[in-house]
Short mmCIF file of C-alpha atoms in Angstrom, two decimals:
data_model
loop_
_atom_site.label_atom_id
_atom_site.label_comp_id
_atom_site.label_asym_id
_atom_site.label_seq_id
_atom_site.Cartn_x
_atom_site.Cartn_y
_atom_site.Cartn_z
CA UNK A 297 160.14 15.24 -27.54
CA UNK A 298 161.09 18.44 -29.46
CA UNK A 299 160.91 21.69 -27.88
CA UNK A 300 157.76 22.63 -29.93
CA UNK A 301 156.04 19.62 -28.64
CA UNK A 302 157.11 20.33 -25.10
CA UNK A 303 155.75 23.84 -25.50
CA UNK A 304 152.35 22.57 -26.75
CA UNK A 305 152.34 20.16 -23.68
CA UNK A 306 152.82 22.90 -21.11
CA UNK A 307 150.57 25.09 -22.57
CA UNK A 308 147.79 22.39 -22.71
CA UNK A 309 148.56 21.44 -18.80
CA UNK A 310 148.16 25.35 -17.80
CA UNK A 311 144.66 25.91 -19.77
CA UNK A 312 143.30 22.35 -18.28
CA UNK A 313 144.63 23.71 -14.66
CA UNK A 314 143.01 27.18 -15.18
CA UNK A 315 139.77 25.68 -16.43
CA UNK A 316 139.63 23.97 -13.57
CA UNK A 317 140.26 26.71 -10.98
CA UNK A 318 137.85 28.95 -12.93
CA UNK A 319 135.12 26.60 -12.93
CA UNK A 320 135.73 25.65 -9.08
CA UNK A 321 135.76 29.81 -8.47
CA UNK A 322 132.84 30.37 -10.59
CA UNK A 323 130.71 27.52 -8.92
CA UNK A 324 131.76 28.36 -5.29
CA UNK A 325 130.84 31.98 -5.97
CA UNK A 326 127.38 31.16 -7.27
CA UNK A 327 126.49 28.56 -4.33
CA UNK A 328 127.92 31.26 -2.19
CA UNK A 329 125.60 33.98 -3.77
CA UNK A 330 122.60 31.94 -3.76
CA UNK A 331 123.04 30.71 0.01
CA UNK A 332 123.55 34.01 1.16
CA UNK A 333 120.39 35.46 -0.85
CA UNK A 334 118.45 32.64 0.69
CA UNK A 335 119.56 32.98 4.33
CA UNK A 336 119.13 36.96 4.42
CA UNK A 337 115.58 36.31 2.83
CA UNK A 338 114.82 33.62 5.63
CA UNK A 339 116.10 36.06 8.43
CA UNK A 340 114.64 38.87 7.06
CA UNK A 341 111.06 37.12 6.71
CA UNK A 342 111.33 35.81 10.12
CA UNK A 343 112.25 39.05 11.98
CA UNK A 344 109.20 40.60 10.25
CA UNK A 345 106.91 37.87 11.35
CA UNK A 346 108.13 38.16 14.75
CA UNK A 347 107.69 42.24 14.59
CA UNK A 348 103.84 41.65 13.05
CA UNK A 349 103.05 39.18 15.75
CA UNK A 350 104.47 41.58 18.30
CA UNK A 351 102.35 44.49 16.99
CA UNK A 352 105.62 46.57 16.91
CA UNK A 353 104.41 48.18 13.79
CA UNK A 354 101.62 49.42 15.30
CA UNK A 355 104.38 52.06 17.14
CA UNK A 356 104.40 53.94 13.54
CA UNK A 357 100.66 54.24 13.08
CA UNK A 358 100.84 57.58 14.86
CA UNK A 359 102.21 58.72 11.51
CA UNK A 360 98.07 59.20 10.78
CA UNK A 361 97.80 61.61 13.90
CA UNK A 362 99.06 65.32 13.63
CA UNK A 363 102.57 66.48 13.16
CA UNK A 364 102.71 67.84 16.57
CA UNK A 365 101.87 64.03 18.17
CA UNK A 366 104.31 62.57 15.73
CA UNK A 367 107.25 65.20 16.91
CA UNK A 368 106.61 64.43 20.77
CA UNK A 369 106.59 60.86 20.52
CA UNK A 370 108.84 60.02 17.46
CA UNK A 371 111.72 59.26 19.67
CA UNK A 372 109.94 57.34 22.24
CA UNK A 373 108.61 55.12 19.70
CA UNK A 374 111.87 54.44 17.98
CA UNK A 375 113.56 53.31 20.88
CA UNK A 376 110.44 51.24 22.18
CA UNK A 377 110.59 49.65 18.67
CA UNK A 378 114.29 48.95 18.73
CA UNK A 379 113.77 47.21 22.33
CA UNK A 380 111.12 45.02 20.80
CA UNK A 381 113.27 43.96 17.77
CA UNK A 382 114.62 40.12 18.06
CA UNK A 383 118.44 41.80 18.28
CA UNK A 384 120.29 38.29 17.90
CA UNK A 385 118.37 37.53 14.71
CA UNK A 386 118.89 41.26 13.62
CA UNK A 387 122.52 40.93 14.13
CA UNK A 388 122.80 37.74 12.06
CA UNK A 389 120.87 39.56 9.31
CA UNK A 390 123.22 42.34 9.29
CA UNK A 391 126.34 40.03 9.17
CA UNK A 392 124.67 37.83 6.31
CA UNK A 393 123.72 41.05 4.19
CA UNK A 394 127.51 42.43 4.79
CA UNK A 395 128.58 39.16 3.34
CA UNK A 396 126.25 39.16 0.52
CA UNK A 397 127.37 42.62 -0.25
CA UNK A 398 131.05 41.57 -0.11
CA UNK A 399 130.69 38.72 -2.36
CA UNK A 400 128.65 40.83 -4.81
CA UNK A 401 131.51 43.79 -4.77
CA UNK A 402 133.89 41.01 -5.36
CA UNK A 403 132.10 39.37 -8.37
CA UNK A 404 131.94 42.86 -9.84
CA UNK A 405 135.63 43.80 -9.11
CA UNK A 406 136.68 40.48 -10.88
CA UNK A 407 134.37 40.48 -13.70
CA UNK A 408 136.74 41.52 -16.26
CA UNK A 409 139.60 38.99 -14.99
CA UNK A 410 136.73 35.85 -15.10
CA UNK A 411 135.47 37.21 -18.46
CA UNK A 412 138.81 37.25 -20.10
CA UNK A 413 139.70 33.78 -18.46
CA UNK A 414 136.65 32.70 -20.23
CA UNK A 415 137.69 34.16 -23.39
CA UNK A 416 140.91 32.51 -23.58
CA UNK A 417 139.82 29.10 -22.45
CA UNK A 418 136.97 29.10 -25.03
CA UNK A 419 139.62 30.18 -27.86
CA UNK A 420 142.31 27.63 -26.90
CA UNK A 421 139.48 24.88 -26.77
CA UNK A 422 138.06 26.17 -30.19
CA UNK A 423 141.44 26.20 -31.77
CA UNK A 424 142.51 22.67 -30.71
CA UNK A 425 139.21 20.74 -31.20
CA UNK B 80 157.47 44.15 -28.69
CA UNK B 81 155.60 43.60 -25.45
CA UNK B 82 158.06 43.31 -22.50
CA UNK B 83 157.63 40.22 -19.99
CA UNK B 84 156.32 42.48 -17.33
CA UNK B 85 153.53 43.84 -19.57
CA UNK B 86 152.75 40.09 -20.73
CA UNK B 87 152.92 38.86 -16.60
CA UNK B 88 150.03 41.69 -16.17
CA UNK B 89 147.91 40.61 -19.10
CA UNK B 90 147.90 36.98 -17.67
CA UNK B 91 147.12 38.75 -14.39
CA UNK B 92 144.24 40.47 -16.06
CA UNK B 93 142.97 36.95 -16.89
CA UNK B 94 144.36 36.91 -20.58
CA UNK B 95 146.07 33.47 -19.97
CA UNK B 96 146.91 32.76 -23.78
CA UNK B 97 149.38 35.33 -23.06
CA UNK B 98 151.20 32.65 -20.81
CA UNK B 99 152.08 30.70 -24.33
CA UNK B 100 154.50 33.58 -25.16
CA UNK B 101 156.67 32.96 -21.70
CA UNK B 102 156.73 29.29 -22.51
CA UNK B 103 157.83 29.98 -26.05
CA UNK B 104 160.62 32.39 -24.89
CA UNK B 105 161.95 30.55 -22.06
CA UNK B 106 161.44 26.71 -22.64
CA UNK B 107 164.69 26.18 -24.42
CA UNK B 108 166.95 27.84 -21.54
CA UNK B 109 165.16 26.03 -18.86
CA UNK B 110 165.42 22.58 -20.75
CA UNK B 111 169.01 23.22 -21.08
CA UNK B 112 169.36 24.29 -17.72
CA UNK B 113 167.81 20.91 -16.58
CA UNK B 114 169.53 18.47 -18.69
CA UNK B 115 172.83 19.43 -17.57
CA UNK B 116 172.10 17.50 -14.40
CA UNK B 117 169.46 15.15 -15.35
CA UNK B 118 170.06 12.57 -18.20
CA UNK B 119 166.76 11.09 -18.59
CA UNK B 120 164.80 12.80 -21.45
CA UNK B 121 161.48 12.17 -20.19
CA UNK B 122 162.43 13.22 -16.88
CA UNK B 123 163.80 16.36 -18.00
CA UNK B 124 160.44 16.85 -20.17
CA UNK B 125 158.45 16.42 -16.98
CA UNK B 126 160.54 18.58 -14.90
CA UNK B 127 160.30 21.41 -17.39
CA UNK B 128 156.45 20.83 -17.25
CA UNK B 129 156.32 21.12 -13.63
CA UNK B 130 158.88 24.07 -13.61
CA UNK B 131 156.36 26.34 -15.86
CA UNK B 132 153.23 25.07 -14.40
CA UNK B 133 154.60 26.07 -10.79
CA UNK B 134 155.59 29.55 -12.31
CA UNK B 135 152.21 29.87 -13.72
CA UNK B 136 150.68 29.10 -10.03
CA UNK B 137 152.81 31.51 -8.64
CA UNK B 138 152.30 34.35 -11.27
CA UNK B 139 150.15 36.60 -8.86
CA UNK B 140 152.82 36.86 -6.29
CA UNK B 141 155.75 37.41 -8.85
CA UNK B 142 157.44 40.64 -8.73
CA UNK B 143 157.42 41.93 -12.26
CA UNK B 144 160.54 44.12 -11.39
CA UNK B 145 162.49 41.15 -11.54
CA UNK B 146 163.71 39.11 -15.06
CA UNK B 147 161.58 36.03 -15.59
CA UNK B 148 164.08 33.51 -16.45
CA UNK B 149 166.30 33.51 -13.22
CA UNK B 150 162.99 32.79 -11.27
CA UNK B 151 162.09 30.16 -13.41
CA UNK B 152 165.57 28.27 -13.05
CA UNK B 153 165.08 28.93 -9.18
CA UNK B 154 161.93 26.90 -9.73
CA UNK B 155 163.77 24.09 -11.82
CA UNK B 156 166.33 24.01 -9.27
CA UNK B 157 163.67 23.17 -6.30
CA UNK B 158 161.98 20.59 -8.67
CA UNK B 159 165.63 18.97 -9.42
CA UNK B 160 166.04 18.93 -5.72
CA UNK B 161 162.61 17.07 -5.13
CA UNK B 162 163.55 14.96 -8.02
CA UNK B 163 166.84 13.77 -6.64
CA UNK B 164 165.39 13.14 -3.23
CA UNK B 165 162.29 11.42 -4.65
CA UNK B 166 164.59 8.67 -6.90
CA UNK B 167 167.02 8.52 -3.80
CA UNK B 168 169.84 8.98 -6.09
CA UNK B 169 173.13 6.90 -5.17
CA UNK B 170 176.36 8.75 -4.86
CA UNK B 171 177.97 9.04 -8.12
CA UNK B 172 181.02 6.79 -7.06
CA UNK B 173 182.70 3.96 -8.99
CA UNK B 174 179.59 2.14 -10.93
CA UNK B 175 181.29 -1.17 -9.81
CA UNK B 176 180.53 -0.52 -6.19
CA UNK B 177 177.03 -1.72 -6.53
CA UNK B 178 175.76 -4.57 -8.79
CA UNK B 179 172.15 -4.53 -7.73
CA UNK B 180 169.51 -1.91 -7.42
CA UNK B 181 168.41 -3.08 -3.72
CA UNK B 182 171.78 -2.97 -2.70
CA UNK B 183 172.18 0.76 -3.53
CA UNK B 184 169.96 1.92 -0.41
CA UNK B 185 171.67 -0.19 2.36
CA UNK B 186 174.98 0.63 0.78
CA UNK B 187 174.52 4.43 1.20
CA UNK B 188 172.83 4.20 4.79
CA UNK B 189 175.41 1.79 6.26
CA UNK B 190 178.74 3.65 4.63
CA UNK B 191 177.50 6.96 5.17
CA UNK B 192 177.77 6.20 8.81
CA UNK B 193 181.25 5.90 8.67
CA UNK B 194 181.55 9.82 7.48
CA UNK B 195 181.68 12.66 9.57
CA UNK B 196 178.52 14.76 9.98
CA UNK B 197 180.39 17.46 7.26
CA UNK B 198 181.50 14.78 4.99
CA UNK B 199 177.98 13.40 4.89
CA UNK B 200 176.20 16.80 4.22
CA UNK B 201 178.75 17.43 1.69
CA UNK B 202 178.18 14.33 -0.34
CA UNK B 203 174.70 14.42 -0.07
CA UNK B 204 174.41 17.76 -1.53
CA UNK B 205 176.67 16.87 -4.31
CA UNK B 206 174.98 13.83 -5.07
CA UNK B 207 171.67 15.86 -5.16
CA UNK B 208 172.88 18.14 -8.30
CA UNK B 209 174.39 20.97 -6.35
CA UNK B 210 177.66 22.56 -8.24
CA UNK B 211 180.88 22.80 -5.60
CA UNK B 212 180.21 26.52 -6.13
CA UNK B 213 176.53 26.44 -4.70
CA UNK B 214 177.83 24.13 -1.64
CA UNK B 215 180.62 26.59 -1.35
CA UNK B 216 178.12 29.61 -1.15
CA UNK B 217 175.79 27.34 1.12
CA UNK B 218 178.39 26.68 3.83
CA UNK B 219 180.41 30.06 3.03
CA UNK B 220 183.58 27.85 2.18
CA UNK B 221 185.83 28.27 -0.47
CA UNK B 222 184.97 26.06 -3.56
CA UNK B 223 188.30 24.55 -3.53
CA UNK B 224 187.76 23.56 0.00
CA UNK B 225 184.42 22.06 -0.92
CA UNK B 226 186.29 20.20 -4.01
CA UNK B 227 189.13 19.03 -1.80
CA UNK B 228 186.91 17.80 1.31
CA UNK B 229 184.29 16.10 -1.25
CA UNK B 230 187.38 14.23 -2.73
CA UNK B 231 188.68 13.02 0.59
CA UNK B 232 185.11 11.92 1.62
CA UNK B 233 184.47 9.86 -1.78
CA UNK B 234 188.42 8.46 -1.31
CA UNK B 235 187.26 7.40 2.13
CA UNK B 236 184.03 5.81 1.08
CA UNK B 237 185.80 3.75 -1.34
CA UNK B 238 188.39 2.60 1.07
CA UNK B 239 185.55 1.46 3.68
CA UNK B 240 183.66 -0.22 0.83
CA UNK B 241 186.49 -2.17 -0.53
CA UNK B 242 187.29 -3.31 3.08
CA UNK B 243 183.73 -4.08 3.47
CA UNK B 244 183.72 -6.05 0.01
CA UNK B 245 187.35 -8.02 0.98
#
């Protein structure tokens, strides 16, 4: 095999490797994003349903009363509301949300790199088809 | 003209097509390095390809302050070591010592038992493609000492084999 042929073979293998890696990276990020959004939505709606059933939101209807009543009972109502929240579910929701935020930040940070990779792969396969 | 450092930084930013510059620049050097120790052209081609692919896989961790070629040659050397191990290369002694392929492995195993641990180690490294200078550096021994020890071990092996044959 001449050196030129060997070089072409190396470049082809590298592009094939990178195509596979980029595909799996994008697929895993999309699946991760969808799963996290789904579970955040599930937990958020579940917590809201529990709070509605308990009538916990009634604690904030005092906003309809005058400012003096609101000021006097605000802290106490907030503490009571917090006591009534399903803490474990809330913790899971915040963890999932933090994970979702982290994933979104990672995607935004690597957007340029992935975009360049896709462009390079497209140009390579277009040139070699 | 873009230096290697800029090219590698471009590759890290996702501009994979720039890797072809590295390949075009260093293929000949890596090819020559490997073909000094391995004579089968197809195997040399495969090892050159593997060396570049492994370099590409490690490109995020590569220190751009270092020159590229010595790093590539280091990868090539490791590939050659694995190649020799997987091919169970027989000791490069007299060709007449073995007649059939199946005899090679039992020949090596049985006869190496007659050597000291040091002699076995030296001959094994030598047969795996390390140069005398590299063996000397590895064991912190002068090159001439390595040379004479390898020679004595080979003479000893030949004598054992000749005795077995007779």
